[in-house]
CSV table of C-alpha atoms and ligand atoms in Angstrom, one decimal:
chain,number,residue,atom,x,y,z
A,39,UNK,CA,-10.3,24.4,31.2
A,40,UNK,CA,-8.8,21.5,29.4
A,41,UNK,CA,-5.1,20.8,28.4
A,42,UNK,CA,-4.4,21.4,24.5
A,43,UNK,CA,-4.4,18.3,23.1
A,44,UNK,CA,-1.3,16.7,22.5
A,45,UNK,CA,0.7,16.0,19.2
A,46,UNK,CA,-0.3,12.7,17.9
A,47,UNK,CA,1.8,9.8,18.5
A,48,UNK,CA,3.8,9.3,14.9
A,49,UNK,CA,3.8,5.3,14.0
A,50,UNK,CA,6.4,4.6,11.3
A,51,UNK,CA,4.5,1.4,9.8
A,52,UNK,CA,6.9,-1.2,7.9
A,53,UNK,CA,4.7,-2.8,5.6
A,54,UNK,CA,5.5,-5.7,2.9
A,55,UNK,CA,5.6,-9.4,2.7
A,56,UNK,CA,7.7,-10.6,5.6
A,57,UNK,CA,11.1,-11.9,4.7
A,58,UNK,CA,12.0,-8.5,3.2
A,59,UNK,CA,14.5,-7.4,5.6
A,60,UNK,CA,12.3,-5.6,8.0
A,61,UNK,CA,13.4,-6.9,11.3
A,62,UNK,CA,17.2,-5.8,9.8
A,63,UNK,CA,15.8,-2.3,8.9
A,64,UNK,CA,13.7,-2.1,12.3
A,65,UNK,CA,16.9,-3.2,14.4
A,66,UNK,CA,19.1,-0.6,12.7
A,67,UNK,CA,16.5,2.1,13.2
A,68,UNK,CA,16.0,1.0,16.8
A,69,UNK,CA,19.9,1.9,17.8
A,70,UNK,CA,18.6,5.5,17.9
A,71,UNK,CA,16.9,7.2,21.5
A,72,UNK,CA,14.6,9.1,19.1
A,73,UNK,CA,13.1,5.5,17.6
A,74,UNK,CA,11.4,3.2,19.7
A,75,UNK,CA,10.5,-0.4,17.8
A,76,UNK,CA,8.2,-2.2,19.2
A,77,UNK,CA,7.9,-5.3,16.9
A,78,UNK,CA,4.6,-6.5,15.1
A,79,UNK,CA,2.4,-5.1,17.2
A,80,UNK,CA,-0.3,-6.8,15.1
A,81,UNK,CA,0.7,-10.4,16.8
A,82,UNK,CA,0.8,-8.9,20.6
A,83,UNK,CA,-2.6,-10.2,21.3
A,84,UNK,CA,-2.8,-13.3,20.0
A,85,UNK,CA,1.5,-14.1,21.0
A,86,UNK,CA,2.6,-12.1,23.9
A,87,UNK,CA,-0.8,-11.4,25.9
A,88,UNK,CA,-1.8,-14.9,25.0
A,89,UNK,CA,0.8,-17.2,24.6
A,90,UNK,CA,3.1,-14.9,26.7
A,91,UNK,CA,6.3,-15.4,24.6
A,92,UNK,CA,9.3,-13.9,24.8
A,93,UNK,CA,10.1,-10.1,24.1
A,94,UNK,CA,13.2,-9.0,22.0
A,95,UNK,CA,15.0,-8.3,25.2
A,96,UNK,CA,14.6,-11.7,26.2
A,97,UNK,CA,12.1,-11.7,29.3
A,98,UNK,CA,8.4,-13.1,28.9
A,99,UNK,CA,5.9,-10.4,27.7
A,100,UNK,CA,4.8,-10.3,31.2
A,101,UNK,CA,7.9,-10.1,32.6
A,102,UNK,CA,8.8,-7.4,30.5
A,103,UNK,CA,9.3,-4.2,32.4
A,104,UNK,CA,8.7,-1.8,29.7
A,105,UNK,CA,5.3,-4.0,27.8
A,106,UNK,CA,4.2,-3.8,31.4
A,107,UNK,CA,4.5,0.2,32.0
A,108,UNK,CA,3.1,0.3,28.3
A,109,UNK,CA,0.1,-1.7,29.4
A,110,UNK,CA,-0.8,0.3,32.5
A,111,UNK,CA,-0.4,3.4,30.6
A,112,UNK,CA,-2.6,2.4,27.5
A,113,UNK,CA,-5.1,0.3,29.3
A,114,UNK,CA,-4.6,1.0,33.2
A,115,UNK,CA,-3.1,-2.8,32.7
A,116,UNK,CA,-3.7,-5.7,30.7
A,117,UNK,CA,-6.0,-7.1,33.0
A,118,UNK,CA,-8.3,-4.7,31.1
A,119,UNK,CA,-7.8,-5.9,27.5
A,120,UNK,CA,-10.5,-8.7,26.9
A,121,UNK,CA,-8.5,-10.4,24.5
A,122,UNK,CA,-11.0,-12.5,22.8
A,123,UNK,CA,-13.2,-9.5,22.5
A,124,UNK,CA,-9.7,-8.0,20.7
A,125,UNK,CA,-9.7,-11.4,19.1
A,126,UNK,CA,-13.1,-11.1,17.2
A,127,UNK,CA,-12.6,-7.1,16.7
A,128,UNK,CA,-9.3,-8.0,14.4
A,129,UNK,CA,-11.2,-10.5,12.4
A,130,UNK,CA,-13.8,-8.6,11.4
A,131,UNK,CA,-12.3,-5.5,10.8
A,132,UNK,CA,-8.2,-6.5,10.0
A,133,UNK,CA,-8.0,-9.1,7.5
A,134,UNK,CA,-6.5,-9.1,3.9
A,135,UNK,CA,-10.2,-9.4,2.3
A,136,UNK,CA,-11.5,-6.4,4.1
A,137,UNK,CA,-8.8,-4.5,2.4
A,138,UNK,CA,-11.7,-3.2,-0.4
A,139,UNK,CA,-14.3,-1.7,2.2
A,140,UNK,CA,-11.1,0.0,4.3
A,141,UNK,CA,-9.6,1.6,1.1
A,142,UNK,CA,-13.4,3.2,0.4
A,143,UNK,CA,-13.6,7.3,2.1
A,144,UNK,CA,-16.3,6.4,3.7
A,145,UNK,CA,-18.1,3.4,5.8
A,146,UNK,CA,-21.3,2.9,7.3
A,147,UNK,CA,-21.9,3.7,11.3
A,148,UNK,CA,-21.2,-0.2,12.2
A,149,UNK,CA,-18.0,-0.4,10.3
A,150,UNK,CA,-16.5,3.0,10.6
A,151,UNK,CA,-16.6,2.4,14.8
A,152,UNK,CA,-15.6,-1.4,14.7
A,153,UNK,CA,-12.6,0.1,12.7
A,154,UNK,CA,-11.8,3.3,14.8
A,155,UNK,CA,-12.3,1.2,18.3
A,156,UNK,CA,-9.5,-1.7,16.6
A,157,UNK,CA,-6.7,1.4,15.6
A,158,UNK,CA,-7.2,2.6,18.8
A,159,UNK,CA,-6.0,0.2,20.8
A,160,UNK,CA,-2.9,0.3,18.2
A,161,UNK,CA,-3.2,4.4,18.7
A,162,UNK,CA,-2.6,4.0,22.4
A,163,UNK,CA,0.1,1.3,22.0
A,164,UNK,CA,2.1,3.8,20.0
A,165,UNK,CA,1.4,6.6,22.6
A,166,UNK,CA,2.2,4.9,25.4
A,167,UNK,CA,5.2,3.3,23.7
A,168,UNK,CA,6.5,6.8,23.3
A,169,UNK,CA,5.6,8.4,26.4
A,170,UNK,CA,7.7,5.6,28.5
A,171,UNK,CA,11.1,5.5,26.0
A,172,UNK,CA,10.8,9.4,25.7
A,173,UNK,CA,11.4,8.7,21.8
A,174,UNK,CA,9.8,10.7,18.7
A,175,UNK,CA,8.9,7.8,16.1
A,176,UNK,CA,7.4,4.3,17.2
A,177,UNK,CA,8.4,1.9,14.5
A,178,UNK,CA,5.7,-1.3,14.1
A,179,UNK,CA,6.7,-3.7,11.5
A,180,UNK,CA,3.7,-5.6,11.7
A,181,UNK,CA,3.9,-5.6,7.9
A,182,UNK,CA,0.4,-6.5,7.3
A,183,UNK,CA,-1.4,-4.0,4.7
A,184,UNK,CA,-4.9,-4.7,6.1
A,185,UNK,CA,-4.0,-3.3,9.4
A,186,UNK,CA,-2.0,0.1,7.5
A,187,UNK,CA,-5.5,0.5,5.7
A,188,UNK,CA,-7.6,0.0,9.7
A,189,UNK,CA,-4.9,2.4,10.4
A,190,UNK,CA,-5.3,5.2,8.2
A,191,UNK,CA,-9.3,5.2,9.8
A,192,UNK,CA,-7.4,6.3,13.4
A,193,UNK,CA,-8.2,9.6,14.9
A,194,UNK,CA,-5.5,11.8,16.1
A,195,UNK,CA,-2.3,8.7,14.8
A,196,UNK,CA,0.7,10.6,12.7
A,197,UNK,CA,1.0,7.4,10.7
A,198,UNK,CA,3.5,7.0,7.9
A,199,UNK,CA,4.0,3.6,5.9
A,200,UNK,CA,7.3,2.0,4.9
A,201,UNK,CA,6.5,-0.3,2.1
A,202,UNK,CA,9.5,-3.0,1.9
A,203,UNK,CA,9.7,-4.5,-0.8
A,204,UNK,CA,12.3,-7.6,-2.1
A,205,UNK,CA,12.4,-10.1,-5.6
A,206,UNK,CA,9.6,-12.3,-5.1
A,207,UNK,CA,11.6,-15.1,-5.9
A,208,UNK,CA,14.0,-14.7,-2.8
A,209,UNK,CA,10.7,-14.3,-0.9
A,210,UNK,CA,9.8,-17.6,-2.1
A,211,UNK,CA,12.9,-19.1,-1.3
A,212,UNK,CA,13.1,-17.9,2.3
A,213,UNK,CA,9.5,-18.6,3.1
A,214,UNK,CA,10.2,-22.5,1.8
A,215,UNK,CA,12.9,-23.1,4.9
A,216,UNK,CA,12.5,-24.2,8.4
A,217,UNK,CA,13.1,-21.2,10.7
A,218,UNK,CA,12.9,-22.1,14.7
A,219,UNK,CA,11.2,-19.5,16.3
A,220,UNK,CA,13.2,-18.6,20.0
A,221,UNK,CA,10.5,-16.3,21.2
A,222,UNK,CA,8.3,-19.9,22.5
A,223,UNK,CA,9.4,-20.8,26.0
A,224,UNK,CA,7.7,-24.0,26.3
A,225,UNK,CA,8.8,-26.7,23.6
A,226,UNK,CA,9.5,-26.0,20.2
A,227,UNK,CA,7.8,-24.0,17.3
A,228,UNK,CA,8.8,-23.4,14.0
A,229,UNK,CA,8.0,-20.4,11.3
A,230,UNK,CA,5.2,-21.3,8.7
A,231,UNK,CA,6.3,-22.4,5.8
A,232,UNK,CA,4.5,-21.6,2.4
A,233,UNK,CA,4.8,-23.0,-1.3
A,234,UNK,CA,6.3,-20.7,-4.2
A,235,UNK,CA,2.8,-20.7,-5.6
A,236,UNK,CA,1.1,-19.5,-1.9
A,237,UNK,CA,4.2,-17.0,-1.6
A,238,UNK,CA,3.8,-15.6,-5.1
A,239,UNK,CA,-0.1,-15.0,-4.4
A,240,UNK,CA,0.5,-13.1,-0.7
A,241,UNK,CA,3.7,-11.3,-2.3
A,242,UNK,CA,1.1,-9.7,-5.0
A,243,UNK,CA,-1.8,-9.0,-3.2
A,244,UNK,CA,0.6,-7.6,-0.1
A,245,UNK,CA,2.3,-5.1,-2.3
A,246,UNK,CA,-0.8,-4.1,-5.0
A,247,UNK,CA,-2.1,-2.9,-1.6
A,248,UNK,CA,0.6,-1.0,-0.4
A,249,UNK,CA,0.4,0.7,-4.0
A,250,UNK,CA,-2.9,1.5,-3.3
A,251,UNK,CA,-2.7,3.0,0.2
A,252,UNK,CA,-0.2,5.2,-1.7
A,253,UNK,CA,-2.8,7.3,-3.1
A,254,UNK,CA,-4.6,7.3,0.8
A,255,UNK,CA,-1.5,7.8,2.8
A,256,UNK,CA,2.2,8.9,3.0
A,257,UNK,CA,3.8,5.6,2.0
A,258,UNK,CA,7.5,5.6,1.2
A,259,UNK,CA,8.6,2.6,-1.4
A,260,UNK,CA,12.0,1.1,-0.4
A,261,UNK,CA,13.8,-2.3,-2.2
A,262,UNK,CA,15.4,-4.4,-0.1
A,263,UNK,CA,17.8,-4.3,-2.2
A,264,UNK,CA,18.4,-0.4,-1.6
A,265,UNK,CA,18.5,-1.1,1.2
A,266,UNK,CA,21.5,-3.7,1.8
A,267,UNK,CA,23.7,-2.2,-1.0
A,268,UNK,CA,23.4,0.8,1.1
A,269,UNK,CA,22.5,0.6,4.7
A,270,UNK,CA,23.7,4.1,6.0
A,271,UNK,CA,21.7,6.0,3.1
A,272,UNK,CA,18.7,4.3,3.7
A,273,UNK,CA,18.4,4.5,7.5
A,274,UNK,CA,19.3,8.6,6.6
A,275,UNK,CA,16.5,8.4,4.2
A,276,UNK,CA,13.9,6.6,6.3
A,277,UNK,CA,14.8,8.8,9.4
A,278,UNK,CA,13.9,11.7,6.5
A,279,UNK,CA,10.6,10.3,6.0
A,280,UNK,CA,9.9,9.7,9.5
A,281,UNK,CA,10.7,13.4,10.9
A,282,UNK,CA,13.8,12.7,12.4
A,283,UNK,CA,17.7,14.1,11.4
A,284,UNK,CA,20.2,12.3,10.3
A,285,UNK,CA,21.6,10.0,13.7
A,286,UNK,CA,25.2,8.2,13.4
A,287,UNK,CA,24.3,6.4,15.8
A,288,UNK,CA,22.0,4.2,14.5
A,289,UNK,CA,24.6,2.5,12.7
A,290,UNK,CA,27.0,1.9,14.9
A,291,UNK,CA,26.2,-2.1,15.4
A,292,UNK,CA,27.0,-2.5,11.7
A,293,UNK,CA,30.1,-3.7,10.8
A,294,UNK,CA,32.8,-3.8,7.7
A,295,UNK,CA,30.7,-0.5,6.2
A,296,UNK,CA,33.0,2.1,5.3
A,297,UNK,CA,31.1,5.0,7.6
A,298,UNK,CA,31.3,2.5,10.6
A,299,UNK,CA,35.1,1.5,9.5
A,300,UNK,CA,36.6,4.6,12.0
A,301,UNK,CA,35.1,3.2,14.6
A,302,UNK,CA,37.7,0.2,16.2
A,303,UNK,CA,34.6,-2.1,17.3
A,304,UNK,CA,31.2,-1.9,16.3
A,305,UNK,CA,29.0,-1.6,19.5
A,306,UNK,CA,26.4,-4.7,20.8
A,307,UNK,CA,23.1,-4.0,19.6
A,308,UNK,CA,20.5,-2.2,21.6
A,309,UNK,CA,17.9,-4.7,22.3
A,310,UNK,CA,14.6,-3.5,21.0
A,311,UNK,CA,11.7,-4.4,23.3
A,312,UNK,CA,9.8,-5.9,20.2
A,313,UNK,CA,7.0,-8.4,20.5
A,314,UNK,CA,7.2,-10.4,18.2
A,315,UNK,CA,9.1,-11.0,14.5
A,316,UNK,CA,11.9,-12.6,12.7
A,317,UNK,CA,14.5,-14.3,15.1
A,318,UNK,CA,16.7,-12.1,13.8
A,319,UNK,CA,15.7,-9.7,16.8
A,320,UNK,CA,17.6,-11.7,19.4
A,321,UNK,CA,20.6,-11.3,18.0
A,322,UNK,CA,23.1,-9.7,20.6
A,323,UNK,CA,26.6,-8.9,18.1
A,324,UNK,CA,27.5,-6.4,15.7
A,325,UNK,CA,25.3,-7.1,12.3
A,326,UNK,CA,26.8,-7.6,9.0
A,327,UNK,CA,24.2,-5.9,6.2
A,328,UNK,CA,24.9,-7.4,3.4
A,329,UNK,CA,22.3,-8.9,0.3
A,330,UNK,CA,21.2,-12.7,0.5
A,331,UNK,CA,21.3,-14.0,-2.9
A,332,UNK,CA,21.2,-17.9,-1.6
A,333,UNK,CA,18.3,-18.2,-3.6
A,334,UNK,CA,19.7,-17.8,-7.0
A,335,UNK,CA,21.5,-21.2,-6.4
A,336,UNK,CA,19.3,-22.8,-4.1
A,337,UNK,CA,15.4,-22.2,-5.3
A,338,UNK,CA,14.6,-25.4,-7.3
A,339,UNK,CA,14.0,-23.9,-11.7
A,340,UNK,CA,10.3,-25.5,-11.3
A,341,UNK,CA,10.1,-23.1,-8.0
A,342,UNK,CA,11.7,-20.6,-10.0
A,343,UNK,CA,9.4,-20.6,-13.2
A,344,UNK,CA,6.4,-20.7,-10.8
A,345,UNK,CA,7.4,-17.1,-8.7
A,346,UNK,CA,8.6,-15.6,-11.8
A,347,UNK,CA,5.7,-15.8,-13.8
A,348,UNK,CA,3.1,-15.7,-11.3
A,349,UNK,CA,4.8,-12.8,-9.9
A,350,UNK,CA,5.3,-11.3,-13.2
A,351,UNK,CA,3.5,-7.9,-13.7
A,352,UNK,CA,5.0,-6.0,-10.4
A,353,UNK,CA,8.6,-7.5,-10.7
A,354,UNK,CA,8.3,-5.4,-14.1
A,355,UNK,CA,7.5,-3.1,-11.7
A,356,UNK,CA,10.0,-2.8,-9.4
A,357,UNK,CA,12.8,-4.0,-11.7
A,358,UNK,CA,13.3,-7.3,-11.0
A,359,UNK,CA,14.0,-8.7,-14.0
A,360,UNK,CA,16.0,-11.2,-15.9
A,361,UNK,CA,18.1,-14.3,-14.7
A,362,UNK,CA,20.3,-12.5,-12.8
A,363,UNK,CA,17.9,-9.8,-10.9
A,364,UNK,CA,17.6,-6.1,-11.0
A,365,UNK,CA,21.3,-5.0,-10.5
A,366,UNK,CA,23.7,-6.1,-12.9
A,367,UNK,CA,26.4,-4.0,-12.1
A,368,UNK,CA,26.2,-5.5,-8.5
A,369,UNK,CA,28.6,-7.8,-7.2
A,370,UNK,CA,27.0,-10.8,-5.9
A,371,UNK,CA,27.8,-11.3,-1.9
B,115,LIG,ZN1,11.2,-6.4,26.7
C-alpha cells in the first residue's frame, strides 16, 4: 500500500534580465510565512556548494542551518551532489542557446532524461525548501529563461513564472556600474559588468523568451515600473498568481507607503535564506520602494542611442517609449 502522492511543490519563478527589481520584489514577498525565497537557485552549485559564499542570512552556505536541513532532505546531504557531474548536466541541458530544443513538445530519449534528471534536482530543492519553512510558495529568482523552459520539462513541479520586466535603457545603465558583491568571504569580487550593446542583446533575447514560454506555461508579465509606483498592489497581485491570499504582512518593512503609514515603525526585514542575488538581500532596515530613474541623467546619449534602438521592437512593446519613458503622468523620484 503506498501513500498518495503528495501535492507538488509550487515554485513561483522570477524570470527577466537581472537588474529589474527582482531581489526587491523577492524580499517583499519573502516577509510572508506562506513564501519561502530561496534566491537564484540556479547559482547554488557553482557559488554556495562551490565557492561556499555567504547566505542572505549572513552565515556561509555550509554554515547555514536551514541550506543544510534542505540538503539532507533533498539529497540525504550534499556530500551526495557530485557537483561537477551537476556542472556538466547544466551545460548541456540549461543554457540560453538550448532555449529552441526545450521550447519543442517533444525531445528525443537522450535529451528528454538529461532535462528531467537537471529540473529534478531544482524539483527537490523546492520540496525540501517547503517541507522545512512549512511555507506554501518557494520563490526562485534565478531569472534565467533557459532554466523556466528545463523547468516546465519537470514531473510533478507546480511551476509559475514571473516575468520582470524594466526600460532597457535603465538596464543598461545599472549593468554599466561597479557593484561589490558581500556574499564572497575571502577578498573582494565585484558584479560583471556589461556594455549597452551586450545589455541590449541579453535584455531581448531574455524577455522574447519569456514571451514565448507564455504560450507553454502560466507566466504572469509584471513592469518594474508597476511595480514601484505601486508596491502593495503588486505583491497582492503576485500573491494572486501564486495561490496565496492577500497577506499585510508582507509589507510591513516598507516604509513612507500610505498602507504601511498606520503602522509607527516599519519592522526589520525578515532575512530570506537566499543563495545567491543582488546585494540588496543583505540589507537589514526598513526598505524604501521607490522607481530609480538615475539613468535618465546619468547614461551617456551614445549609450542611450545604442539601448534604444537596439532594443527597439519590445520597448514598443511594453511601452517604453519616448525621451521621457512610459509614464508621463509620473512624477519623477
Ligand atoms: Zn541562511
Amino acid at each position: 500500500m503506498s501513500a498518495p502522492d503528495p501535492a507538488p511543490p509550487r515554485v513561483l519563478f522570477v524570470g527577466g534580465l537581472g537588474r529589474s527589481g527582482s531581489t526587491l520584489l523577492e524580499l517583499l514577498l519573502a516577509q510572508s510565512a506562506d513564501v519561502c525565497a530561496v534566491g537564484e537557485v540556479v547559482h547554488l552549485w557553482e557559488r554556495a556548494l562551490g565557492a561556499d559564499e555567504r547566505c542572505g542570512c549572513g552565515e556561509r552556505f555550509t554554515a547555514c542551518p536551514f541550506w543544510r536541513q534542505v540538503g539532507d532532505q533533498a539529497f540525504g546531504g550534499w556530500a551526495a551532489v557530485d557537483r561537477d557531474d551537476v556542472l556538466a548536466l547544466k551545460d548541456r541541458v540549461d543554457r540560453t542557446r538550448h532555449i529552441p530544443r526545450l521550447a519543442k513538445d517533444a525531445l528525443p530519449p537522450e535529451q528528454l532524461a538529461d532535462v528531467r534528471r537537471y529540473a529534478d534536482l531544482y524539483t527537490r530543492i523546492y520540496r525540501a525548501a517547503l517541507s522545512v519553512t512549512g511555507a506554501r510558495v518557494v520563490v526562485d529568482s534565478s531569472k534565467h529563461a533557459s532554466l523556466a523552459f528545463a523547468l516546465r520539462w519537470a514531473e510533478g513541479l507546480d511551476l509559475r513564472v514571473l516575468h520582470l520586466v524594466r526600460d532597457s535603457r535603465a538596464v543598461a545603465y545599472s549593468w554599466g556600474k561597479q557593484v561589490r558583491r558581500p556574499e564572497v568571504v575571502d577578498g573582494e569580487d565585484f558584479m560583471p559588468t556589461f556594455s549597452p550593446f551586450e545589455v541590449s542583446k541579453l535584455w531581448t533575447a531574455q524577455n522574447a523568451a519569456f514571451h514565448l514560454l507564455a504560450s507553454r506555461a502560466k507566466v504572469l508579465r509584471l513592469r518594474y515600473e508597476d511595480f514601484t509606483a505601486n508596491p502593495a498592489g503588486t505583491v497582492r497581485q503576485v500573491r494572486d498568481f501564486a495561490g496565496l491570499p492577500d497577506d499585510p504582512a508582507a509589507l510591513r518593512i516598507l516604509s513612507g507607503t500610505d498602507e504601511t503609514a498606520a503602522a509607527p515603525e516599519p519592522a526589520a526585514p525578515f532575512r530570506a535564506h537566499s543563495v545567491a542575488g543582488n546585494p540588496l538581500r543583505f540589507s537589514g532596515g526598513p526598505l524604501t520602494v521607490r522607481r530609480d530613474e538615475a539613468w535618465r541623467d546619468r547614461l551617456p546619449r551614445r549609450s542611450r542611442a545604442v539601448v534604444s534602438l537596439a532594443t527597439l521592437p519590445l520597448r514598443v512593446r511594453y511601452g517604453y517609449l519616448g525621451q521621457r519613458g512610459s509614464d508621463e503622468s509620473v512624477e519623477r523620484a
